[in-house]
Amino acid sequence: MSSDRLDGDTNGIARQRPMYTESQVIMTTVKAVIPFVLTYGLFITFHGTSSPGGGFQGGALVASVVLMIAFAFGIESTREWLSNSLVVGLGTVGVAIFAGIALVPMALGENFLDYTAYYPVLGDTLGLKEYEFVKYGMEAVEIGGIAFIVSGVLMGLFFALAAGVTPPSGTASDAAEASDSDGETDVDDGETAGDTATEAGENE
Amino acid sequence: MSVAVGITPIEASLFVFVLLTAVLTALFRDVLASIVVFAAYSLGLALLYTFYRAPDVGLTEAAIGAGVTTVFLLLTIAKTTRPASDARFESINWPAVGVCGLFVLVVGATLPAFPAVGDPASPILANADVTGYYIANAYDETGAENAVTAVLAAYRGFDTFGEAIVVFAAGVASLLVLGREVFTA
């Protein structure tokens, strides 16, 4: 796709940046750096209650690992490596976990997100004190909720931006124009017929 | 009564760095240069937040502002064309500079009303119905050493839930706007 545009502007008015250039320096640097960034991201996520940071910052760092891999080794190959269900699943499961942890206390007759509501039910089983339920409830929300949502959505936004706009149907823009003129038909029959004819002529 | 808190040389140089990079971001004609300088601006801001004892905000600024936003912007300009011009800087629009300067003056006029950094007589510490409660009780009630997380995930958990949903909604909205059904092909 990008190579087409590259060929089109050899006259020097504007030039297109290539989407991906294989670089030994970037690939080596990314290979060396990503284990540390991933570990740091997970550390920040898991230590959100006892040190600066939390699910949002950690999730962003974990997502930035995928972004770095994509920049070094090509966005298309990274997109094929990560399945869509993983990226969407991270975000959706995150919302489900957060909402689940928040709603179960309501089912138990307490307030929304009242972590202490878990204490009478699970206190003996897990052997935790009442305030510890708040701590581990917050951990669960940070890790299973916010970190999942943020990392999934950031990865998804990245791939969606890289892919750009997909035409509604088919490959050419003819489909879009056809559906446009269909919409106009309901409003004004006479003009639309003429428009469609003109557009058909232009397309051919 | 009020504690005079001076500004350290490191903070002063960070302020100068942030101001300089902000102005350069606006001035550079090449968008790529603007984005790189903008990343440096975010990094300077993240350091500044850390020096003012807000490491949570600093981490967010570094990860989102300097990291992810830069990548997204780079990705966006990779899909555009760059003008083949030799000029390094944008030509300055002086009326716009005048309006911006006026705005800075108006906002800056409120600065003397702020208490000094760390002033114990500042309203947020002196009338500490809410802040003081968090500082006094966050550890006992939640077991979290980081009071910021205690506020975000426990005391103000409902707000955080809304924010998480907003992030998720942004992902869904981007797919809708781009007319795609899947993130990855």
mmCIF file of C-alpha atoms in Angstrom:
data_model
loop_
_atom_site.group_PDB
_atom_site.id
_atom_site.type_symbol
_atom_site.label_atom_id
_atom_site.label_comp_id
_atom_site.label_asym_id
_atom_site.label_seq_id
_atom_site.Cartn_x
_atom_site.Cartn_y
_atom_site.Cartn_z
ATOM 1 C CA MET A 1 0.000 0.000 0.000
ATOM 2 C CA SER A 2 2.679 2.478 1.005
ATOM 3 C CA SER A 3 4.908 1.535 -1.928
ATOM 4 C CA ASP A 4 2.182 2.692 -4.332
ATOM 5 C CA ARG A 5 2.215 6.140 -2.778
ATOM 6 C CA LEU A 6 6.009 6.211 -2.750
ATOM 7 C CA ASP A 7 6.125 5.739 -6.502
ATOM 8 C CA GLY A 8 3.557 8.470 -7.082
ATOM 9 C CA ASP A 9 5.581 11.480 -5.876
ATOM 10 C CA THR A 10 8.992 11.333 -7.482
ATOM 11 C CA ASN A 11 8.658 14.933 -8.635
ATOM 12 C CA GLY A 12 9.830 16.237 -5.255
ATOM 13 C CA ILE A 13 6.654 18.050 -4.221
ATOM 14 C CA ALA A 14 6.065 15.659 -1.327
ATOM 15 C CA ARG A 15 7.624 12.434 -0.262
ATOM 16 C CA GLN A 16 6.134 9.576 1.718
ATOM 17 C CA ARG A 17 7.884 8.076 4.692
ATOM 18 C CA PRO A 18 8.182 4.305 4.370
ATOM 19 C CA MET A 19 6.072 2.450 6.963
ATOM 20 C CA TYR A 20 8.795 -0.025 7.904
ATOM 21 C CA THR A 21 12.535 -0.107 7.390
ATOM 22 C CA GLU A 22 14.482 -3.053 8.720
ATOM 23 C CA SER A 23 17.204 -1.680 10.963
ATOM 24 C CA GLN A 24 19.815 -3.809 12.714
ATOM 25 C CA VAL A 25 20.335 -1.123 15.355
ATOM 26 C CA ILE A 26 16.640 -0.834 16.279
ATOM 27 C CA MET A 27 16.117 -4.612 16.287
ATOM 28 C CA THR A 28 19.127 -5.229 18.546
ATOM 29 C CA THR A 29 18.198 -2.405 20.908
ATOM 30 C CA VAL A 30 14.602 -3.571 21.194
ATOM 31 C CA LYS A 31 15.704 -7.166 21.792
ATOM 32 C CA ALA A 32 17.940 -5.992 24.639
ATOM 33 C CA VAL A 33 15.439 -3.589 26.193
ATOM 34 C CA ILE A 34 12.066 -5.379 26.068
ATOM 35 C CA PRO A 35 12.708 -7.964 28.837
ATOM 36 C CA PHE A 36 13.442 -5.122 31.243
ATOM 37 C CA VAL A 37 10.502 -2.983 30.139
ATOM 38 C CA LEU A 38 8.135 -5.959 30.420
ATOM 39 C CA THR A 39 9.447 -6.817 33.897
ATOM 40 C CA TYR A 40 9.206 -3.169 34.978
ATOM 41 C CA GLY A 41 5.641 -2.937 33.639
ATOM 42 C CA LEU A 42 4.587 -6.077 35.508
ATOM 43 C CA PHE A 43 6.380 -4.858 38.668
ATOM 44 C CA ILE A 44 4.561 -1.519 38.546
ATOM 45 C CA THR A 45 1.243 -3.302 38.002
ATOM 46 C CA PHE A 46 1.692 -5.823 40.808
ATOM 47 C CA HIS A 47 3.154 -3.305 43.286
ATOM 48 C CA GLY A 48 0.487 -0.664 42.698
ATOM 49 C CA THR A 49 -0.663 -0.704 46.330
ATOM 50 C CA SER A 50 2.791 -0.411 47.884
ATOM 51 C CA SER A 51 4.797 1.770 45.470
ATOM 52 C CA PRO A 52 4.122 4.470 42.872
ATOM 53 C CA GLY A 53 2.246 3.344 39.816
ATOM 54 C CA GLY A 54 -0.522 0.861 39.303
ATOM 55 C CA GLY A 55 -2.545 -0.863 36.649
ATOM 56 C CA PHE A 56 -2.741 2.127 34.330
ATOM 57 C CA GLN A 57 0.999 2.847 34.177
ATOM 58 C CA GLY A 58 1.966 -0.836 34.192
ATOM 59 C CA GLY A 59 -0.560 -1.700 31.505
ATOM 60 C CA ALA A 60 0.762 1.136 29.333
ATOM 61 C CA LEU A 61 4.328 -0.169 29.753
ATOM 62 C CA VAL A 62 3.298 -3.726 28.857
ATOM 63 C CA ALA A 63 1.516 -2.399 25.769
ATOM 64 C CA SER A 64 4.586 -0.341 24.850
ATOM 65 C CA VAL A 65 6.565 -3.606 24.712
ATOM 66 C CA VAL A 66 4.290 -4.760 21.890
ATOM 67 C CA LEU A 67 4.593 -1.317 20.261
ATOM 68 C CA MET A 68 8.401 -1.574 20.343
ATOM 69 C CA ILE A 69 8.343 -5.080 18.877
ATOM 70 C CA ALA A 70 6.088 -3.809 16.094
ATOM 71 C CA PHE A 71 8.398 -0.870 15.348
ATOM 72 C CA ALA A 72 11.471 -3.088 15.228
ATOM 73 C CA PHE A 73 10.142 -6.136 13.413
ATOM 74 C CA GLY A 74 7.311 -4.717 11.329
ATOM 75 C CA ILE A 75 3.744 -3.880 12.244
ATOM 76 C CA GLU A 76 2.181 -6.380 9.856
ATOM 77 C CA SER A 77 4.117 -9.372 11.181
ATOM 78 C CA THR A 78 3.343 -8.321 14.780
ATOM 79 C CA ARG A 79 -0.341 -8.045 13.888
ATOM 80 C CA GLU A 80 -0.264 -11.570 12.531
ATOM 81 C CA TRP A 81 1.609 -12.779 15.616
ATOM 82 C CA LEU A 82 -0.981 -11.305 18.030
ATOM 83 C CA SER A 83 -4.461 -12.603 17.386
ATOM 84 C CA ASN A 84 -7.406 -10.207 17.406
ATOM 85 C CA SER A 85 -9.134 -12.273 20.104
ATOM 86 C CA LEU A 86 -6.168 -11.713 22.447
ATOM 87 C CA VAL A 87 -6.186 -7.928 22.017
ATOM 88 C CA VAL A 88 -9.970 -7.576 22.243
ATOM 89 C CA GLY A 89 -10.119 -10.240 24.949
ATOM 90 C CA LEU A 90 -7.691 -8.329 27.195
ATOM 91 C CA GLY A 91 -9.910 -5.249 27.159
ATOM 92 C CA THR A 92 -13.219 -7.078 27.426
ATOM 93 C CA VAL A 93 -12.076 -9.484 30.155
ATOM 94 C CA GLY A 94 -10.677 -6.477 32.025
ATOM 95 C CA VAL A 95 -14.070 -4.730 31.986
ATOM 96 C CA ALA A 96 -15.772 -7.994 33.018
ATOM 97 C CA ILE A 97 -13.363 -8.567 35.943
ATOM 98 C CA PHE A 98 -13.635 -4.950 37.155
ATOM 99 C CA ALA A 99 -17.443 -4.970 36.862
ATOM 100 C CA GLY A 100 -17.643 -8.417 38.478
ATOM 101 C CA ILE A 101 -15.513 -7.422 41.477
ATOM 102 C CA ALA A 102 -17.577 -4.239 41.795
ATOM 103 C CA LEU A 103 -21.009 -5.848 41.428
ATOM 104 C CA VAL A 104 -20.660 -8.972 43.610
ATOM 105 C CA PRO A 105 -20.759 -6.864 46.839
ATOM 106 C CA MET A 106 -24.114 -5.454 45.649
ATOM 107 C CA ALA A 107 -25.420 -9.004 45.255
ATOM 108 C CA LEU A 108 -24.260 -9.635 48.843
ATOM 109 C CA GLY A 109 -26.287 -6.635 50.042
ATOM 110 C CA GLU A 110 -23.407 -4.150 50.375
ATOM 111 C CA ASN A 111 -22.384 -1.105 48.329
ATOM 112 C CA PHE A 112 -20.869 -1.046 44.838
ATOM 113 C CA LEU A 113 -17.122 -1.871 45.053
ATOM 114 C CA ASP A 114 -17.289 -2.476 48.830
ATOM 115 C CA TYR A 115 -14.419 -4.943 49.123
ATOM 116 C CA THR A 116 -15.169 -5.714 52.784
ATOM 117 C CA ALA A 117 -18.368 -7.449 51.655
ATOM 118 C CA TYR A 118 -16.198 -10.402 50.643
ATOM 119 C CA TYR A 119 -14.975 -10.812 54.237
ATOM 120 C CA PRO A 120 -17.981 -12.670 55.726
ATOM 121 C CA VAL A 121 -18.072 -15.029 52.717
ATOM 122 C CA LEU A 122 -14.400 -15.746 52.080
ATOM 123 C CA GLY A 123 -12.723 -14.609 55.298
ATOM 124 C CA ASP A 124 -12.420 -18.064 56.883
ATOM 125 C CA THR A 125 -11.527 -19.830 53.630
ATOM 126 C CA LEU A 126 -8.672 -17.480 52.740
ATOM 127 C CA GLY A 127 -7.661 -16.676 56.314
ATOM 128 C CA LEU A 128 -7.472 -12.921 55.691
ATOM 129 C CA LYS A 129 -8.373 -10.013 57.941
ATOM 130 C CA GLU A 130 -11.103 -7.601 56.928
ATOM 131 C CA TYR A 131 -8.785 -4.761 55.822
ATOM 132 C CA GLU A 132 -6.719 -7.228 53.797
ATOM 133 C CA PHE A 133 -9.748 -7.822 51.590
ATOM 134 C CA VAL A 134 -9.599 -4.143 50.662
ATOM 135 C CA LYS A 135 -5.898 -4.475 49.797
ATOM 136 C CA TYR A 136 -6.282 -7.594 47.677
ATOM 137 C CA GLY A 137 -9.516 -6.301 46.180
ATOM 138 C CA MET A 138 -7.632 -3.213 45.013
ATOM 139 C CA GLU A 139 -4.843 -5.435 43.661
ATOM 140 C CA ALA A 140 -7.394 -7.515 41.752
ATOM 141 C CA VAL A 141 -8.987 -4.399 40.263
ATOM 142 C CA GLU A 142 -5.596 -2.916 39.343
ATOM 143 C CA ILE A 143 -4.232 -6.106 37.754
ATOM 144 C CA GLY A 144 -7.284 -7.876 36.360
ATOM 145 C CA GLY A 145 -9.251 -4.739 35.557
ATOM 146 C CA ILE A 146 -7.293 -1.590 34.735
ATOM 147 C CA ALA A 147 -4.029 -3.167 33.490
ATOM 148 C CA PHE A 148 -5.902 -5.543 31.171
ATOM 149 C CA ILE A 149 -8.125 -2.786 29.770
ATOM 150 C CA VAL A 150 -5.313 -0.264 29.245
ATOM 151 C CA SER A 151 -2.854 -2.707 27.669
ATOM 152 C CA GLY A 152 -5.513 -4.253 25.421
ATOM 153 C CA VAL A 153 -6.920 -0.917 24.249
ATOM 154 C CA LEU A 154 -3.490 0.665 23.644
ATOM 155 C CA MET A 155 -2.341 -2.331 21.576
ATOM 156 C CA GLY A 156 -5.641 -2.294 19.710
ATOM 157 C CA LEU A 157 -5.481 1.460 19.014
ATOM 158 C CA PHE A 158 -1.944 0.995 17.700
ATOM 159 C CA PHE A 159 -2.907 -1.754 15.271
ATOM 160 C CA ALA A 160 -6.096 0.024 14.252
ATOM 161 C CA LEU A 161 -4.122 3.217 13.515
ATOM 162 C CA ALA A 162 -1.526 1.242 11.585
ATOM 163 C CA ALA A 163 -4.190 -0.454 9.475
ATOM 164 C CA GLY A 164 -6.121 2.747 8.785
ATOM 165 C CA VAL A 165 -9.618 3.000 7.383
ATOM 166 C CA THR A 166 -11.160 -0.051 5.765
ATOM 167 C CA PRO A 167 -13.683 0.610 2.989
ATOM 168 C CA PRO A 168 -17.190 -0.483 4.083
ATOM 169 C CA SER A 169 -17.318 -3.414 1.661
ATOM 170 C CA GLY A 170 -15.174 -4.758 -1.128
ATOM 171 C CA THR A 171 -11.781 -3.344 -2.009
ATOM 172 C CA ALA A 172 -12.448 -0.233 -4.100
ATOM 173 C CA SER A 173 -14.117 3.029 -3.153
ATOM 174 C CA ASP A 174 -16.839 2.254 -5.736
ATOM 175 C CA ALA A 175 -18.743 0.403 -3.012
ATOM 176 C CA ALA A 176 -18.758 3.498 -0.793
ATOM 177 C CA GLU A 177 -19.996 5.719 -3.602
ATOM 178 C CA ALA A 178 -22.658 3.198 -4.532
ATOM 179 C CA SER A 179 -23.981 3.047 -0.976
ATOM 180 C CA ASP A 180 -23.925 6.870 -0.834
ATOM 181 C CA SER A 181 -26.076 7.196 -3.908
ATOM 182 C CA ASP A 182 -28.411 4.541 -2.551
ATOM 183 C CA GLY A 183 -28.922 6.717 0.502
ATOM 184 C CA GLU A 184 -29.647 9.757 -1.656
ATOM 185 C CA THR A 185 -32.228 7.836 -3.689
ATOM 186 C CA ASP A 186 -34.629 7.980 -0.762
ATOM 187 C CA VAL A 187 -34.378 11.772 -0.640
ATOM 188 C CA ASP A 188 -34.448 12.828 -4.272
ATOM 189 C CA ASP A 189 -34.890 10.362 -7.092
ATOM 190 C CA GLY A 190 -34.298 12.592 -10.091
ATOM 191 C CA GLU A 191 -30.912 14.057 -9.134
ATOM 192 C CA THR A 192 -29.552 10.812 -7.752
ATOM 193 C CA ALA A 193 -30.127 8.953 -10.971
ATOM 194 C CA GLY A 194 -28.035 11.552 -12.761
ATOM 195 C CA ASP A 195 -25.316 11.455 -10.068
ATOM 196 C CA THR A 196 -25.083 7.684 -10.207
ATOM 197 C CA ALA A 197 -24.742 7.781 -13.974
ATOM 198 C CA THR A 198 -21.965 10.385 -13.737
ATOM 199 C CA GLU A 199 -20.143 8.459 -11.065
ATOM 200 C CA ALA A 200 -20.397 5.229 -13.036
ATOM 201 C CA GLY A 201 -18.919 7.038 -16.017
ATOM 202 C CA GLU A 202 -16.056 8.420 -13.924
ATOM 203 C CA ASN A 203 -15.285 5.050 -12.427
ATOM 204 C CA GLU A 204 -14.928 3.462 -15.807
ATOM 205 C CA MET B 1 3.817 31.271 59.058
ATOM 206 C CA SER B 2 4.315 30.511 55.396
ATOM 207 C CA VAL B 3 7.413 28.503 54.637
ATOM 208 C CA ALA B 4 9.545 30.052 51.950
ATOM 209 C CA VAL B 5 10.403 27.202 49.628
ATOM 210 C CA GLY B 6 13.036 28.130 47.093
ATOM 211 C CA ILE B 7 13.397 26.584 43.696
ATOM 212 C CA THR B 8 16.400 24.296 43.291
ATOM 213 C CA PRO B 9 18.722 24.621 40.276
ATOM 214 C CA ILE B 10 17.538 21.241 38.932
ATOM 215 C CA GLU B 11 13.892 22.309 39.080
ATOM 216 C CA ALA B 12 14.725 25.645 37.479
ATOM 217 C CA SER B 13 16.606 23.996 34.622
ATOM 218 C CA LEU B 14 13.739 21.505 34.160
ATOM 219 C CA PHE B 15 11.277 24.413 33.924
ATOM 220 C CA VAL B 16 13.473 26.069 31.295
ATOM 221 C CA PHE B 17 13.783 22.753 29.429
ATOM 222 C CA VAL B 18 10.004 22.176 29.433
ATOM 223 C CA LEU B 19 9.303 25.749 28.258
ATOM 224 C CA LEU B 20 11.973 25.513 25.547
ATOM 225 C CA THR B 21 10.731 22.181 24.192
ATOM 226 C CA ALA B 22 7.119 23.402 24.277
ATOM 227 C CA VAL B 23 8.014 26.437 22.166
ATOM 228 C CA LEU B 24 10.168 24.356 19.817
ATOM 229 C CA THR B 25 7.301 21.876 19.324
ATOM 230 C CA ALA B 26 5.209 24.740 17.991
ATOM 231 C CA LEU B 27 8.026 26.250 15.923
ATOM 232 C CA PHE B 28 9.498 23.266 14.056
ATOM 233 C CA ARG B 29 8.238 23.013 10.502
ATOM 234 C CA ASP B 30 9.023 19.300 10.119
ATOM 235 C CA VAL B 31 6.355 17.296 11.937
ATOM 236 C CA LEU B 32 8.845 14.534 12.765
ATOM 237 C CA ALA B 33 11.083 17.041 14.567
ATOM 238 C CA SER B 34 8.025 18.419 16.387
ATOM 239 C CA ILE B 35 7.077 14.947 17.611
ATOM 240 C CA VAL B 36 10.591 14.180 18.841
ATOM 241 C CA VAL B 37 10.768 17.495 20.713
ATOM 242 C CA PHE B 38 7.275 16.875 22.089
ATOM 243 C CA ALA B 39 8.490 13.536 23.514
ATOM 244 C CA ALA B 40 11.367 15.383 25.169
ATOM 245 C CA TYR B 41 8.839 17.881 26.576
ATOM 246 C CA SER B 42 6.819 15.006 28.089
ATOM 247 C CA LEU B 43 9.978 13.502 29.577
ATOM 248 C CA GLY B 44 10.920 16.844 31.156
ATOM 249 C CA LEU B 45 7.397 17.180 32.548
ATOM 250 C CA ALA B 46 7.578 13.632 33.961
ATOM 251 C CA LEU B 47 10.853 14.476 35.727
ATOM 252 C CA LEU B 48 9.331 17.702 37.030
ATOM 253 C CA TYR B 49 6.344 15.804 38.498
ATOM 254 C CA THR B 50 8.769 13.398 40.161
ATOM 255 C CA PHE B 51 10.740 16.268 41.704
ATOM 256 C CA TYR B 52 7.485 17.673 43.069
ATOM 257 C CA ARG B 53 6.757 14.332 44.803
ATOM 258 C CA ALA B 54 4.057 13.106 42.391
ATOM 259 C CA PRO B 55 5.700 9.913 41.127
ATOM 260 C CA ASP B 56 2.361 8.368 40.097
ATOM 261 C CA VAL B 57 1.636 11.282 37.761
ATOM 262 C CA GLY B 58 5.269 11.269 36.589
ATOM 263 C CA LEU B 59 5.066 7.585 35.656
ATOM 264 C CA THR B 60 1.839 8.163 33.735
ATOM 265 C CA GLU B 61 3.320 11.134 31.878
ATOM 266 C CA ALA B 62 6.439 9.118 30.978
ATOM 267 C CA ALA B 63 4.547 6.025 29.833
ATOM 268 C CA ILE B 64 1.628 7.713 28.051
ATOM 269 C CA GLY B 65 2.978 11.162 27.131
ATOM 270 C CA ALA B 66 6.563 10.367 26.206
ATOM 271 C CA GLY B 67 6.041 6.751 25.149
ATOM 272 C CA VAL B 68 2.719 5.715 23.691
ATOM 273 C CA THR B 69 1.595 9.124 22.380
ATOM 274 C CA THR B 70 4.895 9.560 20.529
ATOM 275 C CA VAL B 71 4.497 6.159 18.882
ATOM 276 C CA PHE B 72 0.893 6.943 17.878
ATOM 277 C CA LEU B 73 1.913 10.306 16.410
ATOM 278 C CA LEU B 74 4.833 8.720 14.514
ATOM 279 C CA LEU B 75 2.449 6.103 13.159
ATOM 280 C CA THR B 76 0.058 8.822 12.031
ATOM 281 C CA ILE B 77 2.642 10.905 10.159
ATOM 282 C CA ALA B 78 4.027 7.741 8.533
ATOM 283 C CA LYS B 79 0.729 7.691 6.631
ATOM 284 C CA THR B 80 1.033 11.314 5.505
ATOM 285 C CA THR B 81 3.352 13.138 3.122
ATOM 286 C CA ARG B 82 5.911 15.698 4.202
ATOM 287 C CA PRO B 83 6.322 19.005 2.406
ATOM 288 C CA ALA B 84 9.673 19.254 0.667
ATOM 289 C CA SER B 85 10.628 22.597 2.152
ATOM 290 C CA ASP B 86 14.047 23.738 3.309
ATOM 291 C CA ALA B 87 12.702 26.043 6.015
ATOM 292 C CA ARG B 88 13.522 24.707 9.468
ATOM 293 C CA PHE B 89 10.995 26.741 11.445
ATOM 294 C CA GLU B 90 7.404 27.778 10.924
ATOM 295 C CA SER B 91 6.861 31.442 10.249
ATOM 296 C CA ILE B 92 5.600 33.051 13.437
ATOM 297 C CA ASN B 93 2.012 34.266 13.537
ATOM 298 C CA TRP B 94 2.391 37.361 15.729
ATOM 299 C CA PRO B 95 -1.328 37.960 16.453
ATOM 300 C CA ALA B 96 -1.529 34.347 17.732
ATOM 301 C CA VAL B 97 1.573 34.955 19.855
ATOM 302 C CA GLY B 98 -0.153 38.057 21.256
ATOM 303 C CA VAL B 99 -3.301 36.104 22.192
ATOM 304 C CA CYS B 100 -1.220 33.318 23.791
ATOM 305 C CA GLY B 101 0.866 35.869 25.695
ATOM 306 C CA LEU B 102 -2.281 37.585 26.960
ATOM 307 C CA PHE B 103 -3.673 34.222 28.107
ATOM 308 C CA VAL B 104 -0.433 33.400 29.911
ATOM 309 C CA LEU B 105 -0.557 36.797 31.636
ATOM 310 C CA VAL B 106 -4.168 36.278 32.769
ATOM 311 C CA VAL B 107 -3.455 32.779 34.109
ATOM 312 C CA GLY B 108 -0.132 33.891 35.559
ATOM 313 C CA ALA B 109 -1.879 36.685 37.477
ATOM 314 C CA THR B 110 -3.479 34.012 39.689
ATOM 315 C CA LEU B 111 -0.098 32.489 40.612
ATOM 316 C CA PRO B 112 0.604 34.719 43.662
ATOM 317 C CA ALA B 113 -2.673 33.482 45.178
ATOM 318 C CA PHE B 114 -1.296 29.935 45.421
ATOM 319 C CA PRO B 115 0.360 28.816 48.646
ATOM 320 C CA ALA B 116 4.034 27.851 48.522
ATOM 321 C CA VAL B 117 4.924 24.231 47.783
ATOM 322 C CA GLY B 118 4.676 22.233 51.013
ATOM 323 C CA ASP B 119 3.167 25.147 52.971
ATOM 324 C CA PRO B 120 1.448 23.593 56.047
ATOM 325 C CA ALA B 121 -1.011 26.520 56.103
ATOM 326 C CA SER B 122 -2.241 25.804 52.583
ATOM 327 C CA PRO B 123 -6.020 25.168 52.506
ATOM 328 C CA ILE B 124 -5.695 21.549 51.374
ATOM 329 C CA LEU B 125 -3.662 20.724 54.491
ATOM 330 C CA ALA B 126 -5.169 23.213 56.951
ATOM 331 C CA ASN B 127 -8.833 22.276 56.333
ATOM 332 C CA ALA B 128 -8.038 18.613 56.007
ATOM 333 C CA ASP B 129 -11.449 17.022 56.318
ATOM 334 C CA VAL B 130 -10.899 14.830 53.263
ATOM 335 C CA THR B 131 -7.130 14.894 52.657
ATOM 336 C CA GLY B 132 -6.335 14.467 56.343
ATOM 337 C CA TYR B 133 -8.729 11.537 56.590
ATOM 338 C CA TYR B 134 -6.986 9.745 53.734
ATOM 339 C CA ILE B 135 -3.525 10.425 55.153
ATOM 340 C CA ALA B 136 -4.537 9.335 58.656
ATOM 341 C CA ASN B 137 -6.621 6.269 57.799
ATOM 342 C CA ALA B 138 -5.619 4.969 54.339
ATOM 343 C CA TYR B 139 -3.077 2.472 55.649
ATOM 344 C CA ASP B 140 -5.225 1.156 58.522
ATOM 345 C CA GLU B 141 -8.351 0.793 56.409
ATOM 346 C CA THR B 142 -6.887 -0.541 53.169
ATOM 347 C CA GLY B 143 -3.432 -1.899 54.013
ATOM 348 C CA ALA B 144 -1.995 -0.020 51.035
ATOM 349 C CA GLU B 145 1.339 1.738 51.561
ATOM 350 C CA ASN B 146 0.654 3.934 48.522
ATOM 351 C CA ALA B 147 -2.129 6.290 49.599
ATOM 352 C CA VAL B 148 -2.675 7.375 45.978
ATOM 353 C CA THR B 149 -3.678 3.842 45.022
ATOM 354 C CA ALA B 150 -5.852 3.605 48.144
ATOM 355 C CA VAL B 151 -7.746 6.708 47.018
ATOM 356 C CA LEU B 152 -7.957 5.637 43.367
ATOM 357 C CA ALA B 153 -8.957 2.010 43.820
ATOM 358 C CA ALA B 154 -10.821 2.039 47.149
ATOM 359 C CA TYR B 155 -12.145 5.445 48.282
ATOM 360 C CA ARG B 156 -12.739 6.699 44.744
ATOM 361 C CA GLY B 157 -13.128 3.283 43.118
ATOM 362 C CA PHE B 158 -16.338 4.283 41.363
ATOM 363 C CA ASP B 159 -14.524 7.098 39.500
ATOM 364 C CA THR B 160 -11.753 4.705 38.500
ATOM 365 C CA PHE B 161 -14.348 2.249 37.219
ATOM 366 C CA GLY B 162 -15.776 5.025 35.043
ATOM 367 C CA GLU B 163 -12.295 5.935 33.773
ATOM 368 C CA ALA B 164 -11.556 2.319 32.863
ATOM 369 C CA ILE B 165 -14.837 2.139 30.955
ATOM 370 C CA VAL B 166 -13.925 5.380 29.153
ATOM 371 C CA VAL B 167 -10.619 3.817 28.014
ATOM 372 C CA PHE B 168 -12.485 0.744 26.789
ATOM 373 C CA ALA B 169 -15.069 2.919 25.044
ATOM 374 C CA ALA B 170 -12.237 4.822 23.309
ATOM 375 C CA GLY B 171 -10.962 1.540 21.864
ATOM 376 C CA VAL B 172 -14.438 0.571 20.646
ATOM 377 C CA ALA B 173 -15.020 4.073 19.223
ATOM 378 C CA SER B 174 -11.755 3.999 17.283
ATOM 379 C CA LEU B 175 -12.829 0.754 15.613
ATOM 380 C CA LEU B 176 -16.202 2.303 14.758
ATOM 381 C CA VAL B 177 -14.629 5.463 13.306
ATOM 382 C CA LEU B 178 -12.105 3.499 11.276
ATOM 383 C CA GLY B 179 -14.889 1.214 10.053
ATOM 384 C CA ARG B 180 -13.118 -1.924 11.175
ATOM 385 C CA GLU B 181 -14.486 -4.994 12.908
ATOM 386 C CA VAL B 182 -11.176 -6.298 14.237
ATOM 387 C CA PHE B 183 -8.005 -4.717 15.654
ATOM 388 C CA THR B 184 -5.613 -7.194 14.100
ATOM 389 C CA ALA B 185 -6.128 -8.694 10.688
#
